Amino acid sequence: MTPGPLWRLVRQNLRRNVRHFVFSAFGIVVGIAAFVFFLGLSCGVRKVVLGDMFPIDQVEMISPKTTLTGVALPLDEDLVARVRARPEVRVASPKMKLSFGAKGYGNLMSYPLRFEVGGFCDGIDPALVQGDSDLDRFRDWESLQAGKEEACGPAPDNLCPKDHYCAEDLKCRHFDPVLVTRTILEIYNPTFPPAHGLPGIGRAQELVLKTQMKTMRFTIGLGASYVQGSTDNLLARPREVQAQLVGISSKAMGIGMTVPIGYVRRWNVEYLGPSAASRYSSILVELRDKEQVGPFVAWVREQGYEIEESYAASLASLINVVTLFFLVISFVIVGLSAVNISHTFFMLISERRREIGILRAVGASRGDVRGIILAEAGVIGVASGAAGVAV
């Protein structure tokens, strides 16, 4: 039988048995919709959790908290070079923590916000995030513009260019760029707003934050702290700098904020002396493949160092188990729908015995009859599957 007559017969039969076919299609629509939904949900959760919050192909190398000799192993340029030479490593970038007391204050969506910066701030090489979108403003502006600062006067007649402010030394300086992670947003929402009367940050608010980051500015009080005693014995007097949130990145500090490493190095030298800027707090390592995490972690421990626990592996296993569970349920639904279609067609074929007999009598082969039945089932399957995906 040629495709033309076959398709005419299929259309006639589908119109004759609309009620049976709609009933059969319902199960497939539900099954495919559940399958696509759970698969999409799993991929979305994996992307956010293992891509933005806890990247599974990114580890942070730290010095062990205790050693047999009692002497901390150094995290210095020599170690960074050795890590970069490893075949598993794509990028290795040192991080340096702010090692003295500092505090931050400003406004979050018109609400006053106060927070501790000392211990919750680190610095990274700006080159680490230059490939990311919308992070071109994350640079060491103080170093780039050294010796080129314009003089300014007290507010309101400071006459500084855009993205600059009049510093305490009456020079126009670029706002210090700051990055945060999505993790801090996830931690902020369920805890801080109810306890402190602050606004929550949902998906819509996060999009607003991203589009309004050029105006999200706050003050960092260096050498000042909300924690008593944390600013004793500092080498310099307290002073204020102005900062600006420029983006959200997985390379930033998990709980806290991240600035270009040049700022942290200069601040540590200013308030604690040169020795505070001679060693790094950790090394952020981005691997070529997530399958190489195991061998690299083994090498790190052989060298006497540790990996900062990110819970990425545990979360990945949990997501895989949950995904598998929901996909099994979806496959069961699809399987039951297929059985339902088979049962419906079995009944239809039983009712159409005379019709099939006439087809055979006028010359239709077994293959022609089989083709008609399978074409009808195929049309229902494809249409129902497409409807399920759309749902």
Short mmCIF file of the C-alpha atoms (twelve columns), coordinates in Angstrom:
data_MODEL
# 
_entry.id   MODEL 
# 
loop_
_atom_site.group_PDB 
_atom_site.id 
_atom_site.type_symbol 
_atom_site.label_atom_id 
_atom_site.label_alt_id 
_atom_site.label_comp_id 
_atom_site.label_asym_id 
_atom_site.label_seq_id 
_atom_site.Cartn_x 
_atom_site.Cartn_y 
_atom_site.Cartn_z 
_atom_site.pdbx_PDB_model_num 
ATOM 1   C CA . MET A 1   0.000   0.000  0.000  1 
ATOM 2   C CA . THR A 2   1.363   3.409  -0.964 1 
ATOM 3   C CA . PRO A 3   1.633   6.239  1.625  1 
ATOM 4   C CA . GLY A 4   -1.302  8.206  0.148  1 
ATOM 5   C CA . PRO A 5   -4.052  5.571  0.608  1 
ATOM 6   C CA . LEU A 6   -2.499  4.506  3.932  1 
ATOM 7   C CA . TRP A 7   -2.697  8.016  5.310  1 
ATOM 8   C CA . ARG A 8   -6.340  8.420  4.122  1 
ATOM 9   C CA . LEU A 9   -7.357  5.227  5.918  1 
ATOM 10  C CA . VAL A 10  -5.529  6.307  9.096  1 
ATOM 11  C CA . ARG A 11  -7.293  9.693  9.095  1 
ATOM 12  C CA . GLN A 12  -10.704 8.082  8.573  1 
ATOM 13  C CA . ASN A 13  -10.129 5.611  11.405 1 
ATOM 14  C CA . LEU A 14  -8.875  8.348  13.778 1 
ATOM 15  C CA . ARG A 15  -12.002 10.443 13.111 1 
ATOM 16  C CA . ARG A 16  -14.249 7.449  13.710 1 
ATOM 17  C CA . ASN A 17  -12.690 6.578  17.093 1 
ATOM 18  C CA . VAL A 18  -11.877 10.003 18.559 1 
ATOM 19  C CA . ARG A 19  -13.258 9.145  22.006 1 
ATOM 20  C CA . HIS A 20  -11.133 5.987  22.389 1 
ATOM 21  C CA . PHE A 21  -8.003  7.694  21.122 1 
ATOM 22  C CA . VAL A 22  -8.389  10.747 23.397 1 
ATOM 23  C CA . PHE A 23  -8.749  8.428  26.387 1 
ATOM 24  C CA . SER A 24  -5.587  6.565  25.375 1 
ATOM 25  C CA . ALA A 25  -3.666  9.766  24.726 1 
ATOM 26  C CA . PHE A 26  -4.381  11.204 28.175 1 
ATOM 27  C CA . GLY A 27  -2.063  8.762  29.932 1 
ATOM 28  C CA . ILE A 28  0.781   9.451  27.496 1 
ATOM 29  C CA . VAL A 29  0.388   13.216 27.934 1 
ATOM 30  C CA . VAL A 30  0.604   12.860 31.725 1 
ATOM 31  C CA . GLY A 31  3.551   10.449 31.556 1 
ATOM 32  C CA . ILE A 32  5.621   12.492 29.092 1 
ATOM 33  C CA . ALA A 33  4.812   15.748 30.941 1 
ATOM 34  C CA . ALA A 34  5.982   14.212 34.233 1 
ATOM 35  C CA . PHE A 35  9.116   12.812 32.571 1 
ATOM 36  C CA . VAL A 36  10.118  16.126 30.964 1 
ATOM 37  C CA . PHE A 37  9.251   18.123 34.100 1 
ATOM 38  C CA . PHE A 38  11.350  16.005 36.466 1 
ATOM 39  C CA . LEU A 39  14.222  15.814 33.983 1 
ATOM 40  C CA . GLY A 40  14.171  19.603 33.514 1 
ATOM 41  C CA . LEU A 41  13.848  20.178 37.258 1 
ATOM 42  C CA . SER A 42  16.832  17.925 37.897 1 
ATOM 43  C CA . CYS A 43  18.961  19.682 35.262 1 
ATOM 44  C CA . GLY A 44  18.011  23.086 36.646 1 
ATOM 45  C CA . VAL A 45  18.811  22.124 40.239 1 
ATOM 46  C CA . ARG A 46  22.100  20.554 39.141 1 
ATOM 47  C CA . LYS A 47  23.039  23.711 37.197 1 
ATOM 48  C CA . VAL A 48  22.337  26.030 40.136 1 
ATOM 49  C CA . VAL A 49  23.662  23.847 42.966 1 
ATOM 50  C CA . LEU A 50  26.659  22.258 41.232 1 
ATOM 51  C CA . GLY A 51  27.305  25.085 38.788 1 
ATOM 52  C CA . ASP A 52  26.732  28.271 40.785 1 
ATOM 53  C CA . MET A 53  26.609  27.372 44.480 1 
ATOM 54  C CA . PHE A 54  28.990  24.401 44.786 1 
ATOM 55  C CA . PRO A 55  30.832  23.851 41.466 1 
ATOM 56  C CA . ILE A 56  31.824  20.177 41.353 1 
ATOM 57  C CA . ASP A 57  34.852  20.798 39.103 1 
ATOM 58  C CA . GLN A 58  36.213  23.512 41.397 1 
ATOM 59  C CA . VAL A 59  38.055  22.846 44.684 1 
ATOM 60  C CA . GLU A 60  39.763  25.086 47.208 1 
ATOM 61  C CA . MET A 61  43.145  23.997 48.564 1 
ATOM 62  C CA . ILE A 62  43.926  25.090 52.138 1 
ATOM 63  C CA . SER A 63  46.653  24.596 54.718 1 
ATOM 64  C CA . PRO A 64  45.832  21.914 57.347 1 
ATOM 65  C CA . LYS A 65  44.539  23.287 60.632 1 
ATOM 66  C CA . THR A 66  46.945  21.060 62.603 1 
ATOM 67  C CA . THR A 67  50.227  19.350 61.688 1 
ATOM 68  C CA . LEU A 68  52.550  16.910 63.448 1 
ATOM 69  C CA . THR A 69  55.250  19.578 63.766 1 
ATOM 70  C CA . GLY A 70  52.869  22.320 64.842 1 
ATOM 71  C CA . VAL A 71  54.098  24.523 61.965 1 
ATOM 72  C CA . ALA A 72  51.549  25.509 59.336 1 
ATOM 73  C CA . LEU A 73  52.408  24.545 55.771 1 
ATOM 74  C CA . PRO A 74  52.798  27.652 53.596 1 
ATOM 75  C CA . LEU A 75  50.527  28.619 50.744 1 
ATOM 76  C CA . ASP A 76  52.921  30.670 48.635 1 
ATOM 77  C CA . GLU A 77  53.892  31.353 45.020 1 
ATOM 78  C CA . ASP A 78  56.029  28.211 44.877 1 
ATOM 79  C CA . LEU A 79  53.032  26.033 45.765 1 
ATOM 80  C CA . VAL A 80  50.814  27.898 43.277 1 
ATOM 81  C CA . ALA A 81  53.359  27.135 40.527 1 
ATOM 82  C CA . ARG A 82  53.422  23.441 41.486 1 
ATOM 83  C CA . VAL A 83  49.622  23.246 41.420 1 
ATOM 84  C CA . ARG A 84  49.462  24.928 38.005 1 
ATOM 85  C CA . ALA A 85  51.927  22.350 36.673 1 
ATOM 86  C CA . ARG A 86  49.563  19.469 37.503 1 
ATOM 87  C CA . PRO A 87  47.960  17.897 34.363 1 
ATOM 88  C CA . GLU A 88  44.475  17.923 35.960 1 
ATOM 89  C CA . VAL A 89  44.520  21.670 36.602 1 
ATOM 90  C CA . ARG A 90  43.098  24.197 34.150 1 
ATOM 91  C CA . VAL A 91  43.351  27.287 36.353 1 
ATOM 92  C CA . ALA A 92  44.885  27.811 39.815 1 
ATOM 93  C CA . SER A 93  44.438  31.186 41.456 1 
ATOM 94  C CA . PRO A 94  45.549  32.176 44.972 1 
ATOM 95  C CA . LYS A 95  43.163  33.820 47.428 1 
ATOM 96  C CA . MET A 96  44.074  36.096 50.346 1 
ATOM 97  C CA . LYS A 97  41.794  36.856 53.292 1 
ATOM 98  C CA . LEU A 98  41.365  40.193 54.962 1 
ATOM 99  C CA . SER A 99  43.167  39.470 58.258 1 
ATOM 100 C CA . PHE A 100 42.026  42.333 60.486 1 
ATOM 101 C CA . GLY A 101 38.768  43.840 61.690 1 
ATOM 102 C CA . ALA A 102 36.569  45.785 59.293 1 
ATOM 103 C CA . LYS A 103 32.854  46.512 59.039 1 
ATOM 104 C CA . GLY A 104 30.398  47.364 56.286 1 
ATOM 105 C CA . TYR A 105 27.276  49.463 56.256 1 
ATOM 106 C CA . GLY A 106 24.882  50.726 53.623 1 
ATOM 107 C CA . ASN A 107 21.376  50.115 52.273 1 
ATOM 108 C CA . LEU A 108 19.710  47.069 50.714 1 
ATOM 109 C CA . MET A 109 16.654  48.113 48.684 1 
ATOM 110 C CA . SER A 110 16.236  51.192 50.943 1 
ATOM 111 C CA . TYR A 111 16.698  49.162 54.153 1 
ATOM 112 C CA . PRO A 112 19.726  49.947 56.385 1 
ATOM 113 C CA . LEU A 113 22.189  47.041 56.495 1 
ATOM 114 C CA . ARG A 114 25.149  46.478 58.845 1 
ATOM 115 C CA . PHE A 115 27.577  43.574 58.550 1 
ATOM 116 C CA . GLU A 116 31.050  42.438 59.583 1 
ATOM 117 C CA . VAL A 117 33.704  42.404 56.851 1 
ATOM 118 C CA . GLY A 118 36.785  41.235 58.759 1 
ATOM 119 C CA . GLY A 119 37.002  37.447 58.347 1 
ATOM 120 C CA . PHE A 120 34.296  37.527 55.673 1 
ATOM 121 C CA . CYS A 121 36.283  39.083 52.846 1 
ATOM 122 C CA . ASP A 122 38.974  37.719 50.553 1 
ATOM 123 C CA . GLY A 123 40.719  38.697 47.341 1 
ATOM 124 C CA . ILE A 124 41.246  36.891 44.034 1 
ATOM 125 C CA . ASP A 125 43.045  37.663 40.801 1 
ATOM 126 C CA . PRO A 126 40.626  39.667 38.577 1 
ATOM 127 C CA . ALA A 127 41.792  37.590 35.575 1 
ATOM 128 C CA . LEU A 128 39.961  34.629 37.102 1 
ATOM 129 C CA . VAL A 129 36.546  36.112 36.273 1 
ATOM 130 C CA . GLN A 130 37.293  38.201 33.189 1 
ATOM 131 C CA . GLY A 131 35.726  35.548 30.945 1 
ATOM 132 C CA . ASP A 132 32.425  35.770 32.846 1 
ATOM 133 C CA . SER A 133 29.669  38.001 31.520 1 
ATOM 134 C CA . ASP A 134 29.114  41.457 33.060 1 
ATOM 135 C CA . LEU A 135 32.207  41.217 35.305 1 
ATOM 136 C CA . ASP A 136 34.512  43.495 33.326 1 
ATOM 137 C CA . ARG A 137 34.351  46.063 36.142 1 
ATOM 138 C CA . PHE A 138 35.993  43.643 38.589 1 
ATOM 139 C CA . ARG A 139 39.506  45.076 38.347 1 
ATOM 140 C CA . ASP A 140 42.197  46.471 40.624 1 
ATOM 141 C CA . TRP A 141 41.317  50.071 39.832 1 
ATOM 142 C CA . GLU A 142 43.577  51.434 42.551 1 
ATOM 143 C CA . SER A 143 46.588  49.898 40.827 1 
ATOM 144 C CA . LEU A 144 45.439  50.750 37.290 1 
ATOM 145 C CA . GLN A 145 44.801  54.409 38.143 1 
ATOM 146 C CA . ALA A 146 47.769  54.939 40.504 1 
ATOM 147 C CA . GLY A 147 49.227  58.410 39.968 1 
ATOM 148 C CA . LYS A 148 46.319  59.441 37.715 1 
ATOM 149 C CA . GLU A 149 43.785  60.371 40.426 1 
ATOM 150 C CA . GLU A 150 42.079  63.736 40.077 1 
ATOM 151 C CA . ALA A 151 41.817  66.089 43.037 1 
ATOM 152 C CA . CYS A 152 38.381  66.658 44.531 1 
ATOM 153 C CA . GLY A 153 36.702  68.623 47.285 1 
ATOM 154 C CA . PRO A 154 34.269  67.695 50.050 1 
ATOM 155 C CA . ALA A 155 30.699  66.725 49.112 1 
ATOM 156 C CA . PRO A 156 28.581  67.917 47.428 1 
ATOM 157 C CA . ASP A 157 31.131  69.666 45.182 1 
ATOM 158 C CA . ASN A 158 33.484  66.699 44.748 1 
ATOM 159 C CA . LEU A 159 33.263  66.775 40.917 1 
ATOM 160 C CA . CYS A 160 34.471  63.174 40.551 1 
ATOM 161 C CA . PRO A 161 33.855  61.168 37.346 1 
ATOM 162 C CA . LYS A 162 31.211  58.480 37.138 1 
ATOM 163 C CA . ASP A 163 31.930  55.355 39.241 1 
ATOM 164 C CA . HIS A 164 34.325  57.411 41.404 1 
ATOM 165 C CA . TYR A 165 34.041  58.980 44.837 1 
ATOM 166 C CA . CYS A 166 35.995  61.614 46.752 1 
ATOM 167 C CA . ALA A 167 38.206  59.728 49.211 1 
ATOM 168 C CA . GLU A 168 39.497  60.978 52.575 1 
ATOM 169 C CA . ASP A 169 42.727  62.162 50.921 1 
ATOM 170 C CA . LEU A 170 40.599  64.391 48.608 1 
ATOM 171 C CA . LYS A 171 41.361  62.361 45.496 1 
ATOM 172 C CA . CYS A 172 38.837  60.773 43.139 1 
ATOM 173 C CA . ARG A 173 39.066  57.010 43.492 1 
ATOM 174 C CA . HIS A 174 37.146  54.258 41.721 1 
ATOM 175 C CA . PHE A 175 34.627  52.345 43.832 1 
ATOM 176 C CA . ASP A 176 36.202  49.110 45.087 1 
ATOM 177 C CA . PRO A 177 34.522  46.282 43.095 1 
ATOM 178 C CA . VAL A 178 32.872  43.459 45.091 1 
ATOM 179 C CA . LEU A 179 31.619  39.993 44.085 1 
ATOM 180 C CA . VAL A 180 29.304  37.655 46.014 1 
ATOM 181 C CA . THR A 181 28.112  34.105 45.355 1 
ATOM 182 C CA . ARG A 182 24.589  32.830 44.849 1 
ATOM 183 C CA . THR A 183 25.148  30.775 48.018 1 
ATOM 184 C CA . ILE A 184 24.971  33.872 50.186 1 
ATOM 185 C CA . LEU A 185 21.602  34.765 48.640 1 
ATOM 186 C CA . GLU A 186 20.291  31.271 49.432 1 
ATOM 187 C CA . ILE A 187 21.513  31.589 53.044 1 
ATOM 188 C CA . TYR A 188 20.233  35.154 53.428 1 
ATOM 189 C CA . ASN A 189 16.603  34.542 52.454 1 
ATOM 190 C CA . PRO A 190 15.449  32.059 55.135 1 
ATOM 191 C CA . THR A 191 17.392  33.609 58.044 1 
ATOM 192 C CA . PHE A 192 18.029  37.357 57.939 1 
ATOM 193 C CA . PRO A 193 14.749  38.897 56.668 1 
ATOM 194 C CA . PRO A 194 12.477  37.408 59.389 1 
ATOM 195 C CA . ALA A 195 14.915  38.172 62.218 1 
ATOM 196 C CA . HIS A 196 15.975  41.682 61.229 1 
ATOM 197 C CA . GLY A 197 13.008  43.075 59.307 1 
ATOM 198 C CA . LEU A 198 14.883  43.044 56.009 1 
ATOM 199 C CA . PRO A 199 13.387  42.365 52.540 1 
ATOM 200 C CA . GLY A 200 13.687  38.923 50.976 1 
ATOM 201 C CA . ILE A 201 15.511  38.435 47.696 1 
ATOM 202 C CA . GLY A 202 13.478  36.268 45.314 1 
ATOM 203 C CA . ARG A 203 14.178  35.559 41.664 1 
ATOM 204 C CA . ALA A 204 12.551  38.815 40.566 1 
ATOM 205 C CA . GLN A 205 14.508  40.834 43.144 1 
ATOM 206 C CA . GLU A 206 17.723  39.074 42.084 1 
ATOM 207 C CA . LEU A 207 17.149  40.211 38.503 1 
ATOM 208 C CA . VAL A 208 16.574  43.738 39.797 1 
ATOM 209 C CA . LEU A 209 19.817  43.533 41.771 1 
ATOM 210 C CA . LYS A 210 21.721  42.453 38.672 1 
ATOM 211 C CA . THR A 211 20.373  45.350 36.631 1 
ATOM 212 C CA . GLN A 212 20.901  47.912 39.408 1 
ATOM 213 C CA . MET A 213 24.361  46.873 40.582 1 
ATOM 214 C CA . LYS A 214 25.835  50.124 39.305 1 
ATOM 215 C CA . THR A 215 23.959  51.885 42.118 1 
ATOM 216 C CA . MET A 216 24.448  49.228 44.851 1 
ATOM 217 C CA . ARG A 217 27.183  50.865 46.873 1 
ATOM 218 C CA . PHE A 218 28.198  50.679 50.515 1 
ATOM 219 C CA . THR A 219 30.961  51.757 52.896 1 
ATOM 220 C CA . ILE A 220 33.741  49.567 54.297 1 
ATOM 221 C CA . GLY A 221 35.282  50.815 57.535 1 
ATOM 222 C CA . LEU A 222 38.848  49.481 57.550 1 
ATOM 223 C CA . GLY A 223 40.258  49.074 61.056 1 
ATOM 224 C CA . ALA A 224 36.764  49.331 62.585 1 
ATOM 225 C CA . SER A 225 34.644  46.392 63.670 1 
ATOM 226 C CA . TYR A 226 31.413  45.361 65.357 1 
ATOM 227 C CA . VAL A 227 33.440  42.735 67.251 1 
ATOM 228 C CA . GLN A 228 35.120  44.163 70.335 1 
ATOM 229 C CA . GLY A 229 38.909  43.713 70.492 1 
ATOM 230 C CA . SER A 230 39.333  42.700 66.847 1 
ATOM 231 C CA . THR A 231 40.956  46.022 65.937 1 
ATOM 232 C CA . ASP A 232 43.526  46.212 68.739 1 
ATOM 233 C CA . ASN A 233 47.212  46.709 67.900 1 
ATOM 234 C CA . LEU A 234 46.672  47.718 64.275 1 
ATOM 235 C CA . LEU A 235 49.395  49.732 62.553 1 
ATOM 236 C CA . ALA A 236 47.110  52.343 60.969 1 
ATOM 237 C CA . ARG A 237 44.140  54.422 62.036 1 
ATOM 238 C CA . PRO A 238 40.626  53.480 60.871 1 
ATOM 239 C CA . ARG A 239 39.506  54.857 57.519 1 
ATOM 240 C CA . GLU A 240 36.619  54.392 55.109 1 
ATOM 241 C CA . VAL A 241 36.539  53.217 51.496 1 
ATOM 242 C CA . GLN A 242 33.549  53.011 49.181 1 
ATOM 243 C CA . ALA A 243 32.635  49.702 47.542 1 
ATOM 244 C CA . GLN A 244 30.246  48.636 44.801 1 
ATOM 245 C CA . LEU A 245 28.645  45.254 44.082 1 
ATOM 246 C CA . VAL A 246 29.510  44.411 40.473 1 
ATOM 247 C CA . GLY A 247 28.346  40.813 40.061 1 
ATOM 248 C CA . ILE A 248 27.546  37.311 41.256 1 
ATOM 249 C CA . SER A 249 30.203  34.650 40.647 1 
ATOM 250 C CA . SER A 250 30.981  31.106 41.800 1 
ATOM 251 C CA . LYS A 251 34.610  32.213 42.222 1 
ATOM 252 C CA . ALA A 252 33.683  34.523 45.111 1 
ATOM 253 C CA . MET A 253 33.870  33.672 48.807 1 
ATOM 254 C CA . GLY A 254 31.083  31.291 49.840 1 
ATOM 255 C CA . ILE A 255 29.884  33.322 52.822 1 
ATOM 256 C CA . GLY A 256 31.153  36.855 52.532 1 
ATOM 257 C CA . MET A 257 32.449  39.040 49.733 1 
ATOM 258 C CA . THR A 258 35.380  39.052 47.337 1 
ATOM 259 C CA . VAL A 259 37.470  41.943 45.995 1 
ATOM 260 C CA . PRO A 260 40.526  41.996 43.695 1 
ATOM 261 C CA . ILE A 261 43.497  40.535 45.557 1 
ATOM 262 C CA . GLY A 262 45.535  43.735 45.188 1 
ATOM 263 C CA . TYR A 263 43.181  45.576 47.552 1 
ATOM 264 C CA . VAL A 264 43.434  42.890 50.258 1 
ATOM 265 C CA . ARG A 265 47.221  42.711 49.915 1 
ATOM 266 C CA . ARG A 266 47.610  46.473 50.349 1 
ATOM 267 C CA . TRP A 267 45.135  46.617 53.246 1 
ATOM 268 C CA . ASN A 268 46.884  43.767 55.092 1 
ATOM 269 C CA . VAL A 269 50.260  45.484 54.664 1 
ATOM 270 C CA . GLU A 270 48.815  48.815 55.847 1 
ATOM 271 C CA . TYR A 271 47.201  47.462 59.019 1 
ATOM 272 C CA . LEU A 272 49.298  44.389 59.895 1 
ATOM 273 C CA . GLY A 273 52.646  44.749 58.125 1 
ATOM 274 C CA . PRO A 274 54.351  43.054 55.139 1 
ATOM 275 C CA . SER A 275 54.289  39.562 56.671 1 
ATOM 276 C CA . ALA A 276 50.448  39.526 56.513 1 
ATOM 277 C CA . ALA A 277 50.611  39.743 52.705 1 
ATOM 278 C CA . SER A 278 53.366  37.181 52.104 1 
ATOM 279 C CA . ARG A 279 51.162  34.085 52.255 1 
ATOM 280 C CA . TYR A 280 47.815  33.123 50.774 1 
ATOM 281 C CA . SER A 281 44.789  31.801 52.643 1 
ATOM 282 C CA . SER A 282 43.846  29.250 49.953 1 
ATOM 283 C CA . ILE A 283 44.270  28.325 46.292 1 
ATOM 284 C CA . LEU A 284 41.170  28.120 44.114 1 
ATOM 285 C CA . VAL A 285 41.656  25.288 41.592 1 
ATOM 286 C CA . GLU A 286 39.478  24.767 38.526 1 
ATOM 287 C CA . LEU A 287 39.987  21.313 37.025 1 
ATOM 288 C CA . ARG A 288 39.840  20.322 33.374 1 
ATOM 289 C CA . ASP A 289 37.225  17.638 34.070 1 
ATOM 290 C CA . LYS A 290 35.074  16.810 37.084 1 
ATOM 291 C CA . GLU A 291 36.240  13.188 36.763 1 
ATOM 292 C CA . GLN A 292 39.744  14.377 37.744 1 
ATOM 293 C CA . VAL A 293 38.665  15.651 41.163 1 
ATOM 294 C CA . GLY A 294 39.582  12.335 42.851 1 
ATOM 295 C CA . PRO A 295 43.187  12.115 41.575 1 
ATOM 296 C CA . PHE A 296 43.849  15.780 42.318 1 
ATOM 297 C CA . VAL A 297 42.457  15.569 45.858 1 
ATOM 298 C CA . ALA A 298 44.650  12.494 46.464 1 
ATOM 299 C CA . TRP A 299 47.732  14.451 45.320 1 
ATOM 300 C CA . VAL A 300 46.797  17.409 47.566 1 
ATOM 301 C CA . ARG A 301 46.606  15.158 50.615 1 
ATOM 302 C CA . GLU A 302 49.909  13.500 49.725 1 
ATOM 303 C CA . GLN A 303 51.493  16.964 49.894 1 
ATOM 304 C CA . GLY A 304 50.089  17.473 53.401 1 
ATOM 305 C CA . TYR A 305 47.359  19.961 52.461 1 
ATOM 306 C CA . GLU A 306 43.565  19.741 52.640 1 
ATOM 307 C CA . ILE A 307 40.548  20.558 50.509 1 
ATOM 308 C CA . GLU A 308 37.939  22.976 51.805 1 
ATOM 309 C CA . GLU A 309 34.731  20.968 52.161 1 
ATOM 310 C CA . SER A 310 32.130  22.238 49.682 1 
ATOM 311 C CA . TYR A 311 29.621  19.350 49.941 1 
ATOM 312 C CA . ALA A 312 29.499  19.262 46.138 1 
ATOM 313 C CA . ALA A 313 30.093  15.490 45.919 1 
ATOM 314 C CA . SER A 314 27.413  14.717 48.528 1 
ATOM 315 C CA . LEU A 315 24.935  17.051 46.842 1 
ATOM 316 C CA . ALA A 316 25.692  15.525 43.448 1 
ATOM 317 C CA . SER A 317 24.942  12.034 44.787 1 
ATOM 318 C CA . LEU A 318 21.737  13.222 46.437 1 
ATOM 319 C CA . ILE A 319 20.573  14.966 43.241 1 
ATOM 320 C CA . ASN A 320 21.333  11.805 41.220 1 
ATOM 321 C CA . VAL A 321 19.282  9.626  43.611 1 
ATOM 322 C CA . VAL A 322 16.313  12.021 43.636 1 
ATOM 323 C CA . THR A 323 16.460  12.385 39.842 1 
ATOM 324 C CA . LEU A 324 16.566  8.628  39.360 1 
ATOM 325 C CA . PHE A 325 13.596  8.169  41.709 1 
ATOM 326 C CA . PHE A 326 11.424  10.672 39.852 1 
ATOM 327 C CA . LEU A 327 12.472  9.377  36.429 1 
ATOM 328 C CA . VAL A 328 11.547  5.823  37.481 1 
ATOM 329 C CA . ILE A 329 8.093   7.104  38.485 1 
ATOM 330 C CA . SER A 330 7.791   8.877  35.127 1 
ATOM 331 C CA . PHE A 331 8.834   5.737  33.226 1 
ATOM 332 C CA . VAL A 332 6.236   3.732  35.150 1 
ATOM 333 C CA . ILE A 333 3.562   6.255  34.136 1 
ATOM 334 C CA . VAL A 334 4.712   6.126  30.497 1 
ATOM 335 C CA . GLY A 335 4.760   2.321  30.646 1 
ATOM 336 C CA . LEU A 336 1.217   2.190  32.039 1 
ATOM 337 C CA . SER A 337 0.140   4.611  29.300 1 
ATOM 338 C CA . ALA A 338 1.692   2.346  26.658 1 
ATOM 339 C CA . VAL A 339 -0.179  -0.638 28.121 1 
ATOM 340 C CA . ASN A 340 -3.361  1.462  28.045 1 
ATOM 341 C CA . ILE A 341 -2.837  2.245  24.339 1 
ATOM 342 C CA . SER A 342 -2.137  -1.410 23.619 1 
ATOM 343 C CA . HIS A 343 -5.337  -2.426 25.423 1 
ATOM 344 C CA . THR A 344 -7.344  0.227  23.555 1 
ATOM 345 C CA . PHE A 345 -6.048  -0.966 20.189 1 
ATOM 346 C CA . PHE A 346 -6.628  -4.590 21.108 1 
ATOM 347 C CA . MET A 347 -10.296 -3.745 21.729 1 
ATOM 348 C CA . LEU A 348 -10.489 -1.667 18.528 1 
ATOM 349 C CA . ILE A 349 -8.993  -4.465 16.466 1 
ATOM 350 C CA . SER A 350 -11.509 -6.901 17.953 1 
ATOM 351 C CA . GLU A 351 -14.333 -4.543 16.996 1 
ATOM 352 C CA . ARG A 352 -12.916 -4.093 13.472 1 
ATOM 353 C CA . ARG A 353 -12.599 -7.783 12.557 1 
ATOM 354 C CA . ARG A 354 -15.119 -7.507 9.699  1 
ATOM 355 C CA . GLU A 355 -13.414 -4.365 8.382  1 
ATOM 356 C CA . ILE A 356 -10.016 -6.069 8.488  1 
ATOM 357 C CA . GLY A 357 -11.503 -9.105 6.794  1 
ATOM 358 C CA . ILE A 358 -12.858 -6.931 3.960  1 
ATOM 359 C CA . LEU A 359 -9.435  -5.277 3.578  1 
ATOM 360 C CA . ARG A 360 -7.817  -8.688 3.299  1 
ATOM 361 C CA . ALA A 361 -10.539 -9.826 0.817  1 
ATOM 362 C CA . VAL A 362 -9.899  -6.881 -1.517 1 
ATOM 363 C CA . GLY A 363 -6.159  -7.566 -1.587 1 
ATOM 364 C CA . ALA A 364 -4.584  -5.944 1.493  1 
ATOM 365 C CA . SER A 365 -1.676  -7.948 2.861  1 
ATOM 366 C CA . ARG A 366 -0.953  -8.662 6.520  1 
ATOM 367 C CA . GLY A 367 1.740   -5.993 6.290  1 
ATOM 368 C CA . ASP A 368 -0.786  -3.437 5.005  1 
ATOM 369 C CA . VAL A 369 -3.132  -4.128 7.919  1 
ATOM 370 C CA . ARG A 370 -0.242  -4.001 10.377 1 
ATOM 371 C CA . GLY A 371 0.909   -0.701 8.837  1 
ATOM 372 C CA . ILE A 372 -2.543  0.874  9.283  1 
ATOM 373 C CA . ILE A 373 -2.753  -0.131 12.949 1 
ATOM 374 C CA . LEU A 374 0.817   0.937  13.772 1 
ATOM 375 C CA . ALA A 375 0.383   4.243  11.901 1 
ATOM 376 C CA . GLU A 376 -2.712  5.029  13.999 1 
ATOM 377 C CA . ALA A 377 -0.822  4.186  17.192 1 
ATOM 378 C CA . GLY A 378 2.169   6.223  16.010 1 
ATOM 379 C CA . VAL A 379 0.046   9.303  15.346 1 
ATOM 380 C CA . ILE A 380 -1.440  9.064  18.844 1 
ATOM 381 C CA . GLY A 381 1.987   8.527  20.400 1 
ATOM 382 C CA . VAL A 382 3.646   11.453 18.595 1 
ATOM 383 C CA . ALA A 383 0.730   13.850 19.176 1 
ATOM 384 C CA . SER A 384 0.388   12.874 22.825 1 
ATOM 385 C CA . GLY A 385 4.145   13.055 23.376 1 
ATOM 386 C CA . ALA A 386 4.322   16.547 21.848 1 
ATOM 387 C CA . ALA A 387 1.385   17.659 24.009 1 
ATOM 388 C CA . GLY A 388 3.114   16.203 27.090 1 
ATOM 389 C CA . VAL A 389 6.353   18.080 26.345 1 
ATOM 390 C CA . ALA A 390 4.386   21.324 25.867 1 
ATOM 391 C CA . VAL A 391 2.529   20.785 29.169 1 
# 
